[in-house]
Amino acid sequence: MVNQQIYIVEDDANIRDIVNAYLKKEGYHVTLLETAEDAWELTSTGQPDMWILDIMLPGMDGYELCKKIRQVSEVPIIIISAKDEEVDKILGLELGSDDYLTKPFSPRELVARVKRLFKRTELQPIQNNTASHLIHLGKLEIDKGARIVHWNQQEIEVTSKEFDMLEIFARQPNRAFSREELLTLVWGDDYFGSDRAVDDLVKRLRKKMDRLPIETVWGYGYRLEYDGERA
């Protein structure tokens, strides 16, 4: 029996009621919220197992709420929005959402995505904040348990997707990853957006970490160059 808790933040009562009905039919526990402010206030009592966020909300929008959630939690987030431009989808994913569904959508498709995302999350290994979860490559240090990045002995603030991509590179330095491969590894095999999202993520990492050796493999993808020994 499903018992996961899902928070839905949506100001359209019709959409809230439809999504609520479909998710409850599948056995999920659902909490309905109309504003991002109400949703954020509720986090003082704990996080749900998943968030479903609308973008166009009165007051604080869904992007800002997504960003605030990601600062304190890695709980799965699905964004639903009438904004269907590629730049909007990329922004949502860059801020830490795990999926983006454009309105109008089929409630059955949303339920399918919820199930896939829960399944993917359950398959991920539990990470502990211990020395065995440290990756140290020259100036780069990644704590996989705490999800903290240090570059040149300075802690760097990164988004969820930035951390995931950096960890992928650091696990296999000097290996070239194609853009398509990185899309699958970072965003999941059910993401069908442009590989421009990969380029944008790499640009952000390079901007945050001066001289970070992520090299472009022209016509293919990227690799993290490292010619030293692991610490």
PDB file of N, CA, C and O in Angstrom, residues 82-146:
ATOM      1  N   ALA A  82       2.036  26.253 -17.199  1.00  0.00           N
ATOM      2  CA  ALA A  82       1.542  26.602 -18.528  1.00  0.00           C
ATOM      3  C   ALA A  82       2.675  27.152 -19.390  1.00  0.00           C
ATOM      4  O   ALA A  82       2.528  27.275 -20.601  1.00  0.00           O
ATOM      5  N   LYS A  83       3.808  27.480 -18.772  1.00  0.00           N
ATOM      6  CA  LYS A  83       4.963  27.968 -19.521  1.00  0.00           C
ATOM      7  C   LYS A  83       5.631  26.793 -20.227  1.00  0.00           C
ATOM      8  O   LYS A  83       6.148  25.883 -19.572  1.00  0.00           O
ATOM      9  N   ASP A  84       5.619  26.821 -21.557  1.00  0.00           N
ATOM     10  CA  ASP A  84       6.157  25.683 -22.283  1.00  0.00           C
ATOM     11  C   ASP A  84       7.411  26.023 -23.086  1.00  0.00           C
ATOM     12  O   ASP A  84       7.868  25.226 -23.910  1.00  0.00           O
ATOM     13  N   GLU A  85       7.985  27.204 -22.847  1.00  0.00           N
ATOM     14  CA  GLU A  85       9.224  27.545 -23.527  1.00  0.00           C
ATOM     15  C   GLU A  85      10.385  26.738 -22.955  1.00  0.00           C
ATOM     16  O   GLU A  85      10.419  26.442 -21.760  1.00  0.00           O
ATOM     17  N   GLU A  86      11.332  26.403 -23.816  1.00  0.00           N
ATOM     18  CA  GLU A  86      12.469  25.596 -23.382  1.00  0.00           C
ATOM     19  C   GLU A  86      13.238  26.268 -22.253  1.00  0.00           C
ATOM     20  O   GLU A  86      13.676  25.614 -21.299  1.00  0.00           O
ATOM     21  N   VAL A  87      13.370  27.600 -22.316  1.00  0.00           N
ATOM     22  CA  VAL A  87      14.120  28.315 -21.291  1.00  0.00           C
ATOM     23  C   VAL A  87      13.461  28.174 -19.933  1.00  0.00           C
ATOM     24  O   VAL A  87      14.133  28.101 -18.897  1.00  0.00           O
ATOM     25  N   ASP A  88      12.113  28.122 -19.908  1.00  0.00           N
ATOM     26  CA  ASP A  88      11.407  27.947 -18.641  1.00  0.00           C
ATOM     27  C   ASP A  88      11.660  26.572 -18.052  1.00  0.00           C
ATOM     28  O   ASP A  88      11.849  26.419 -16.844  1.00  0.00           O
ATOM     29  N   LYS A  89      11.668  25.554 -18.914  1.00  0.00           N
ATOM     30  CA  LYS A  89      11.924  24.196 -18.452  1.00  0.00           C
ATOM     31  C   LYS A  89      13.341  24.060 -17.913  1.00  0.00           C
ATOM     32  O   LYS A  89      13.579  23.461 -16.855  1.00  0.00           O
ATOM     33  N   ILE A  90      14.297  24.649 -18.637  1.00  0.00           N
ATOM     34  CA  ILE A  90      15.689  24.578 -18.205  1.00  0.00           C
ATOM     35  C   ILE A  90      15.876  25.275 -16.867  1.00  0.00           C
ATOM     36  O   ILE A  90      16.559  24.770 -15.970  1.00  0.00           O
ATOM     37  N   LEU A  91      15.227  26.444 -16.710  1.00  0.00           N
ATOM     38  CA  LEU A  91      15.341  27.169 -15.445  1.00  0.00           C
ATOM     39  C   LEU A  91      14.799  26.334 -14.289  1.00  0.00           C
ATOM     40  O   LEU A  91      15.418  26.252 -13.227  1.00  0.00           O
ATOM     41  N   GLY A  92      13.643  25.711 -14.500  1.00  0.00           N
ATOM     42  CA  GLY A  92      13.075  24.875 -13.455  1.00  0.00           C
ATOM     43  C   GLY A  92      13.995  23.735 -13.065  1.00  0.00           C
ATOM     44  O   GLY A  92      14.195  23.450 -11.879  1.00  0.00           O
ATOM     45  N   LEU A  93      14.586  23.088 -14.066  1.00  0.00           N
ATOM     46  CA  LEU A  93      15.487  21.979 -13.794  1.00  0.00           C
ATOM     47  C   LEU A  93      16.777  22.458 -13.145  1.00  0.00           C
ATOM     48  O   LEU A  93      17.331  21.792 -12.264  1.00  0.00           O
ATOM     49  N   GLU A  94      17.256  23.623 -13.576  1.00  0.00           N
ATOM     50  CA  GLU A  94      18.485  24.160 -13.002  1.00  0.00           C
ATOM     51  C   GLU A  94      18.307  24.550 -11.538  1.00  0.00           C
ATOM     52  O   GLU A  94      19.250  24.476 -10.746  1.00  0.00           O
ATOM     53  N   LEU A  95      17.108  24.969 -11.175  1.00  0.00           N
ATOM     54  CA  LEU A  95      16.849  25.350  -9.786  1.00  0.00           C
ATOM     55  C   LEU A  95      16.673  24.136  -8.879  1.00  0.00           C
ATOM     56  O   LEU A  95      16.565  24.280  -7.667  1.00  0.00           O
ATOM     57  N   GLY A  96      16.640  22.947  -9.496  1.00  0.00           N
ATOM     58  CA  GLY A  96      16.620  21.734  -8.677  1.00  0.00           C
ATOM     59  C   GLY A  96      15.426  20.831  -8.837  1.00  0.00           C
ATOM     60  O   GLY A  96      15.324  19.814  -8.147  1.00  0.00           O
ATOM     61  N   SER A  97      14.483  21.166  -9.741  1.00  0.00           N
ATOM     62  CA  SER A  97      13.352  20.260  -9.925  1.00  0.00           C
ATOM     63  C   SER A  97      13.823  18.988 -10.631  1.00  0.00           C
ATOM     64  O   SER A  97      14.818  18.990 -11.344  1.00  0.00           O
ATOM     65  N   ASP A  98      13.091  17.909 -10.441  1.00  0.00           N
ATOM     66  CA  ASP A  98      13.446  16.628 -11.045  1.00  0.00           C
ATOM     67  C   ASP A  98      12.683  16.366 -12.333  1.00  0.00           C
ATOM     68  O   ASP A  98      13.084  15.526 -13.134  1.00  0.00           O
ATOM     69  N   ASP A  99      11.577  17.061 -12.522  1.00  0.00           N
ATOM     70  CA  ASP A  99      10.765  16.863 -13.721  1.00  0.00           C
ATOM     71  C   ASP A  99       9.952  18.125 -13.975  1.00  0.00           C
ATOM     72  O   ASP A  99       9.749  18.942 -13.067  1.00  0.00           O
ATOM     73  N   TYR A 100       9.492  18.292 -15.224  1.00  0.00           N
ATOM     74  CA  TYR A 100       8.737  19.486 -15.625  1.00  0.00           C
ATOM     75  C   TYR A 100       7.642  19.033 -16.571  1.00  0.00           C
ATOM     76  O   TYR A 100       7.913  18.429 -17.605  1.00  0.00           O
ATOM     77  N   LEU A 101       6.406  19.315 -16.197  1.00  0.00           N
ATOM     78  CA  LEU A 101       5.255  18.886 -16.995  1.00  0.00           C
ATOM     79  C   LEU A 101       4.464  20.115 -17.410  1.00  0.00           C
ATOM     80  O   LEU A 101       4.104  20.946 -16.570  1.00  0.00           O
ATOM     81  N   THR A 102       4.199  20.231 -18.721  1.00  0.00           N
ATOM     82  CA  THR A 102       3.526  21.408 -19.257  1.00  0.00           C
ATOM     83  C   THR A 102       2.010  21.231 -19.266  1.00  0.00           C
ATOM     84  O   THR A 102       1.491  20.181 -19.641  1.00  0.00           O
ATOM     85  N   LYS A 103       1.290  22.276 -18.843  1.00  0.00           N
ATOM     86  CA  LYS A 103      -0.166  22.293 -18.908  1.00  0.00           C
ATOM     87  C   LYS A 103      -0.611  22.595 -20.334  1.00  0.00           C
ATOM     88  O   LYS A 103       0.053  23.356 -21.031  1.00  0.00           O
ATOM     89  N   PRO A 104      -1.748  22.068 -20.759  1.00  0.00           N
ATOM     90  CA  PRO A 104      -2.568  21.068 -20.063  1.00  0.00           C
ATOM     91  C   PRO A 104      -1.907  19.691 -20.140  1.00  0.00           C
ATOM     92  O   PRO A 104      -1.240  19.373 -21.125  1.00  0.00           O
ATOM     93  N   PHE A 105      -2.090  18.888 -19.118  1.00  0.00           N
ATOM     94  CA  PHE A 105      -1.478  17.565 -19.085  1.00  0.00           C
ATOM     95  C   PHE A 105      -2.522  16.541 -18.678  1.00  0.00           C
ATOM     96  O   PHE A 105      -3.556  16.865 -18.084  1.00  0.00           O
ATOM     97  N   SER A 106      -2.238  15.300 -18.985  1.00  0.00           N
ATOM     98  CA  SER A 106      -3.105  14.211 -18.565  1.00  0.00           C
ATOM     99  C   SER A 106      -2.804  13.856 -17.110  1.00  0.00           C
ATOM    100  O   SER A 106      -1.636  13.645 -16.754  1.00  0.00           O
ATOM    101  N   PRO A 107      -3.810  13.795 -16.250  1.00  0.00           N
ATOM    102  CA  PRO A 107      -3.565  13.393 -14.855  1.00  0.00           C
ATOM    103  C   PRO A 107      -2.891  12.025 -14.770  1.00  0.00           C
ATOM    104  O   PRO A 107      -2.083  11.781 -13.878  1.00  0.00           O
ATOM    105  N   ARG A 108      -3.208  11.143 -15.724  1.00  0.00           N
ATOM    106  CA  ARG A 108      -2.578   9.815 -15.729  1.00  0.00           C
ATOM    107  C   ARG A 108      -1.081   9.928 -16.008  1.00  0.00           C
ATOM    108  O   ARG A 108      -0.279   9.162 -15.463  1.00  0.00           O
ATOM    109  N   GLU A 109      -0.697  10.880 -16.872  1.00  0.00           N
ATOM    110  CA  GLU A 109       0.726  11.066 -17.140  1.00  0.00           C
ATOM    111  C   GLU A 109       1.438  11.575 -15.893  1.00  0.00           C
ATOM    112  O   GLU A 109       2.557  11.137 -15.579  1.00  0.00           O
ATOM    113  N   LEU A 110       0.803  12.492 -15.177  1.00  0.00           N
ATOM    114  CA  LEU A 110       1.401  12.991 -13.945  1.00  0.00           C
ATOM    115  C   LEU A 110       1.589  11.865 -12.940  1.00  0.00           C
ATOM    116  O   LEU A 110       2.650  11.740 -12.319  1.00  0.00           O
ATOM    117  N   VAL A 111       0.576  11.017 -12.785  1.00  0.00           N
ATOM    118  CA  VAL A 111       0.681   9.889 -11.860  1.00  0.00           C
ATOM    119  C   VAL A 111       1.830   8.971 -12.280  1.00  0.00           C
ATOM    120  O   VAL A 111       2.601   8.498 -11.431  1.00  0.00           O
ATOM    121  N   ALA A 112       1.968   8.734 -13.586  1.00  0.00           N
ATOM    122  CA  ALA A 112       3.048   7.878 -14.083  1.00  0.00           C
ATOM    123  C   ALA A 112       4.407   8.479 -13.758  1.00  0.00           C
ATOM    124  O   ALA A 112       5.341   7.771 -13.358  1.00  0.00           O
ATOM    125  N   ARG A 113       4.519   9.792 -13.896  1.00  0.00           N
ATOM    126  CA  ARG A 113       5.791  10.445 -13.588  1.00  0.00           C
ATOM    127  C   ARG A 113       6.083  10.417 -12.097  1.00  0.00           C
ATOM    128  O   ARG A 113       7.237  10.269 -11.689  1.00  0.00           O
ATOM    129  N   VAL A 114       5.057  10.577 -11.289  1.00  0.00           N
ATOM    130  CA  VAL A 114       5.227  10.472  -9.835  1.00  0.00           C
ATOM    131  C   VAL A 114       5.758   9.087  -9.472  1.00  0.00           C
ATOM    132  O   VAL A 114       6.708   8.951  -8.686  1.00  0.00           O
ATOM    133  N   LYS A 115       5.170   8.049 -10.041  1.00  0.00           N
ATOM    134  CA  LYS A 115       5.600   6.681  -9.751  1.00  0.00           C
ATOM    135  C   LYS A 115       7.039   6.442 -10.191  1.00  0.00           C
ATOM    136  O   LYS A 115       7.834   5.836  -9.457  1.00  0.00           O
ATOM    137  N   ARG A 116       7.389   6.917 -11.398  1.00  0.00           N
ATOM    138  CA  ARG A 116       8.755   6.729 -11.900  1.00  0.00           C
ATOM    139  C   ARG A 116       9.763   7.452 -11.022  1.00  0.00           C
ATOM    140  O   ARG A 116      10.851   6.927 -10.748  1.00  0.00           O
ATOM    141  N   LEU A 117       9.400   8.660 -10.597  1.00  0.00           N
ATOM    142  CA  LEU A 117      10.326   9.436  -9.779  1.00  0.00           C
ATOM    143  C   LEU A 117      10.523   8.798  -8.409  1.00  0.00           C
ATOM    144  O   LEU A 117      11.641   8.733  -7.896  1.00  0.00           O
ATOM    145  N   PHE A 118       9.461   8.302  -7.815  1.00  0.00           N
ATOM    146  CA  PHE A 118       9.589   7.594  -6.541  1.00  0.00           C
ATOM    147  C   PHE A 118      10.448   6.339  -6.712  1.00  0.00           C
ATOM    148  O   PHE A 118      11.296   6.028  -5.876  1.00  0.00           O
ATOM    149  N   LYS A 119      10.231   5.625  -7.804  1.00  0.00           N
ATOM    150  CA  LYS A 119      11.006   4.403  -8.052  1.00  0.00           C
ATOM    151  C   LYS A 119      12.476   4.718  -8.210  1.00  0.00           C
ATOM    152  O   LYS A 119      13.343   4.025  -7.661  1.00  0.00           O
ATOM    153  N   ARG A 120      12.790   5.771  -8.963  1.00  0.00           N
ATOM    154  CA  ARG A 120      14.180   6.168  -9.179  1.00  0.00           C
ATOM    155  C   ARG A 120      14.831   6.558  -7.863  1.00  0.00           C
ATOM    156  O   ARG A 120      15.981   6.210  -7.586  1.00  0.00           O
ATOM    157  N   THR A 121      14.084   7.291  -7.020  1.00  0.00           N
ATOM    158  CA  THR A 121      14.606   7.726  -5.728  1.00  0.00           C
ATOM    159  C   THR A 121      14.888   6.537  -4.818  1.00  0.00           C
ATOM    160  O   THR A 121      15.896   6.486  -4.122  1.00  0.00           O
ATOM    161  N   GLU A 122      13.987   5.546  -4.837  1.00  0.00           N
ATOM    162  CA  GLU A 122      14.150   4.369  -3.988  1.00  0.00           C
ATOM    163  C   GLU A 122      15.360   3.531  -4.397  1.00  0.00           C
ATOM    164  O   GLU A 122      15.978   2.871  -3.570  1.00  0.00           O
ATOM    165  N   LEU A 123      15.723   3.595  -5.687  1.00  0.00           N
ATOM    166  CA  LEU A 123      16.846   2.802  -6.186  1.00  0.00           C
ATOM    167  C   LEU A 123      18.188   3.444  -5.891  1.00  0.00           C
ATOM    168  O   LEU A 123      19.221   2.799  -5.971  1.00  0.00           O
ATOM    169  N   GLN A 124      18.192   4.757  -5.543  1.00  0.00           N
ATOM    170  CA  GLN A 124      19.435   5.429  -5.255  1.00  0.00           C
ATOM    171  C   GLN A 124      19.988   4.954  -3.926  1.00  0.00           C
ATOM    172  O   GLN A 124      19.250   4.817  -2.953  1.00  0.00           O
ATOM    173  N   PRO A 125      21.289   4.692  -3.849  1.00  0.00           N
ATOM    174  CA  PRO A 125      21.881   4.239  -2.587  1.00  0.00           C
ATOM    175  C   PRO A 125      21.813   5.310  -1.524  1.00  0.00           C
ATOM    176  O   PRO A 125      21.910   6.503  -1.810  1.00  0.00           O
ATOM    177  N   ILE A 126      21.595   4.896  -0.270  1.00  0.00           N
ATOM    178  CA  ILE A 126      21.591   5.827   0.850  1.00  0.00           C
ATOM    179  C   ILE A 126      23.014   6.315   1.075  1.00  0.00           C
ATOM    180  O   ILE A 126      23.962   5.536   1.129  1.00  0.00           O
ATOM    181  N   GLN A 127      23.161   7.649   1.186  1.00  0.00           N
ATOM    182  CA  GLN A 127      24.481   8.232   1.348  1.00  0.00           C
ATOM    183  C   GLN A 127      24.707   8.621   2.804  1.00  0.00           C
ATOM    184  O   GLN A 127      23.856   9.228   3.441  1.00  0.00           O
ATOM    185  N   ASN A 128      25.880   8.274   3.334  1.00  0.00           N
ATOM    186  CA  ASN A 128      26.235   8.621   4.704  1.00  0.00           C
ATOM    187  C   ASN A 128      27.393   9.610   4.672  1.00  0.00           C
ATOM    188  O   ASN A 128      28.279   9.523   3.826  1.00  0.00           O
ATOM    189  N   ASN A 129      27.399  10.521   5.618  1.00  0.00           N
ATOM    190  CA  ASN A 129      28.440  11.533   5.670  1.00  0.00           C
ATOM    191  C   ASN A 129      29.675  10.964   6.367  1.00  0.00           C
ATOM    192  O   ASN A 129      29.947  11.235   7.517  1.00  0.00           O
ATOM    193  N   THR A 130      30.424  10.161   5.647  1.00  0.00           N
ATOM    194  CA  THR A 130      31.627   9.547   6.178  1.00  0.00           C
ATOM    195  C   THR A 130      32.758   9.760   5.190  1.00  0.00           C
ATOM    196  O   THR A 130      32.564  10.158   4.048  1.00  0.00           O
ATOM    197  N   ALA A 131      33.983   9.480   5.632  1.00  0.00           N
ATOM    198  CA  ALA A 131      35.149   9.696   4.780  1.00  0.00           C
ATOM    199  C   ALA A 131      35.078   8.885   3.500  1.00  0.00           C
ATOM    200  O   ALA A 131      35.618   9.272   2.467  1.00  0.00           O
ATOM    201  N   SER A 132      34.432   7.725   3.525  1.00  0.00           N
ATOM    202  CA  SER A 132      34.341   6.879   2.339  1.00  0.00           C
ATOM    203  C   SER A 132      33.525   7.531   1.240  1.00  0.00           C
ATOM    204  O   SER A 132      33.529   7.060   0.112  1.00  0.00           O
ATOM    205  N   HIS A 133      32.809   8.616   1.572  1.00  0.00           N
ATOM    206  CA  HIS A 133      31.991   9.289   0.584  1.00  0.00           C
ATOM    207  C   HIS A 133      32.616  10.595   0.141  1.00  0.00           C
ATOM    208  O   HIS A 133      31.935  11.456  -0.413  1.00  0.00           O
ATOM    209  N   LEU A 134      33.919  10.736   0.371  1.00  0.00           N
ATOM    210  CA  LEU A 134      34.635  11.913  -0.097  1.00  0.00           C
ATOM    211  C   LEU A 134      35.346  11.620  -1.406  1.00  0.00           C
ATOM    212  O   LEU A 134      35.959  10.564  -1.574  1.00  0.00           O
ATOM    213  N   ILE A 135      35.255  12.555  -2.344  1.00  0.00           N
ATOM    214  CA  ILE A 135      36.036  12.504  -3.580  1.00  0.00           C
ATOM    215  C   ILE A 135      36.970  13.699  -3.556  1.00  0.00           C
ATOM    216  O   ILE A 135      36.531  14.835  -3.413  1.00  0.00           O
ATOM    217  N   HIS A 136      38.273  13.448  -3.692  1.00  0.00           N
ATOM    218  CA  HIS A 136      39.259  14.519  -3.626  1.00  0.00           C
ATOM    219  C   HIS A 136      40.159  14.440  -4.848  1.00  0.00           C
ATOM    220  O   HIS A 136      40.912  13.489  -5.015  1.00  0.00           O
ATOM    221  N   LEU A 137      40.042  15.446  -5.719  1.00  0.00           N
ATOM    222  CA  LEU A 137      40.846  15.518  -6.932  1.00  0.00           C
ATOM    223  C   LEU A 137      41.501  16.891  -6.991  1.00  0.00           C
ATOM    224  O   LEU A 137      40.878  17.864  -7.417  1.00  0.00           O
ATOM    225  N   GLY A 138      42.740  16.975  -6.547  1.00  0.00           N
ATOM    226  CA  GLY A 138      43.425  18.260  -6.578  1.00  0.00           C
ATOM    227  C   GLY A 138      42.692  19.308  -5.759  1.00  0.00           C
ATOM    228  O   GLY A 138      42.469  19.148  -4.562  1.00  0.00           O
ATOM    229  N   LYS A 139      42.286  20.413  -6.415  1.00  0.00           N
ATOM    230  CA  LYS A 139      41.593  21.502  -5.731  1.00  0.00           C
ATOM    231  C   LYS A 139      40.118  21.188  -5.476  1.00  0.00           C
ATOM    232  O   LYS A 139      39.443  21.938  -4.770  1.00  0.00           O
ATOM    233  N   LEU A 140      39.626  20.101  -6.045  1.00  0.00           N
ATOM    234  CA  LEU A 140      38.209  19.762  -5.941  1.00  0.00           C
ATOM    235  C   LEU A 140      37.974  18.710  -4.864  1.00  0.00           C
ATOM    236  O   LEU A 140      38.622  17.665  -4.849  1.00  0.00           O
ATOM    237  N   GLU A 141      37.043  18.997  -3.966  1.00  0.00           N
ATOM    238  CA  GLU A 141      36.642  18.027  -2.954  1.00  0.00           C
ATOM    239  C   GLU A 141      35.118  17.964  -2.911  1.00  0.00           C
ATOM    240  O   GLU A 141      34.449  18.990  -2.811  1.00  0.00           O
ATOM    241  N   ILE A 142      34.577  16.748  -2.991  1.00  0.00           N
ATOM    242  CA  ILE A 142      33.135  16.543  -2.986  1.00  0.00           C
ATOM    243  C   ILE A 142      32.774  15.610  -1.846  1.00  0.00           C
ATOM    244  O   ILE A 142      33.299  14.500  -1.750  1.00  0.00           O
ATOM    245  N   ASP A 143      31.879  16.060  -0.987  1.00  0.00           N
ATOM    246  CA  ASP A 143      31.337  15.227   0.086  1.00  0.00           C
ATOM    247  C   ASP A 143      29.971  14.741  -0.383  1.00  0.00           C
ATOM    248  O   ASP A 143      28.992  15.503  -0.371  1.00  0.00           O
ATOM    249  N   LYS A 144      29.898  13.485  -0.802  1.00  0.00           N
ATOM    250  CA  LYS A 144      28.657  12.951  -1.376  1.00  0.00           C
ATOM    251  C   LYS A 144      27.562  12.802  -0.337  1.00  0.00           C
ATOM    252  O   LYS A 144      26.376  12.915  -0.660  1.00  0.00           O
ATOM    253  N   GLY A 145      27.937  12.532   0.906  1.00  0.00           N
ATOM    254  CA  GLY A 145      26.931  12.367   1.939  1.00  0.00           C
ATOM    255  C   GLY A 145      26.258  13.684   2.298  1.00  0.00           C
ATOM    256  O   GLY A 145      25.041  13.792   2.338  1.00  0.00           O
ATOM    257  N   ALA A 146      27.086  14.709   2.549  1.00  0.00           N
ATOM    258  CA  ALA A 146      26.555  16.021   2.914  1.00  0.00           C
ATOM    259  C   ALA A 146      26.199  16.855   1.688  1.00  0.00           C
ATOM    260  O   ALA A 146      25.592  17.917   1.834  1.00  0.00           O
TER     261      ALA A 146
END
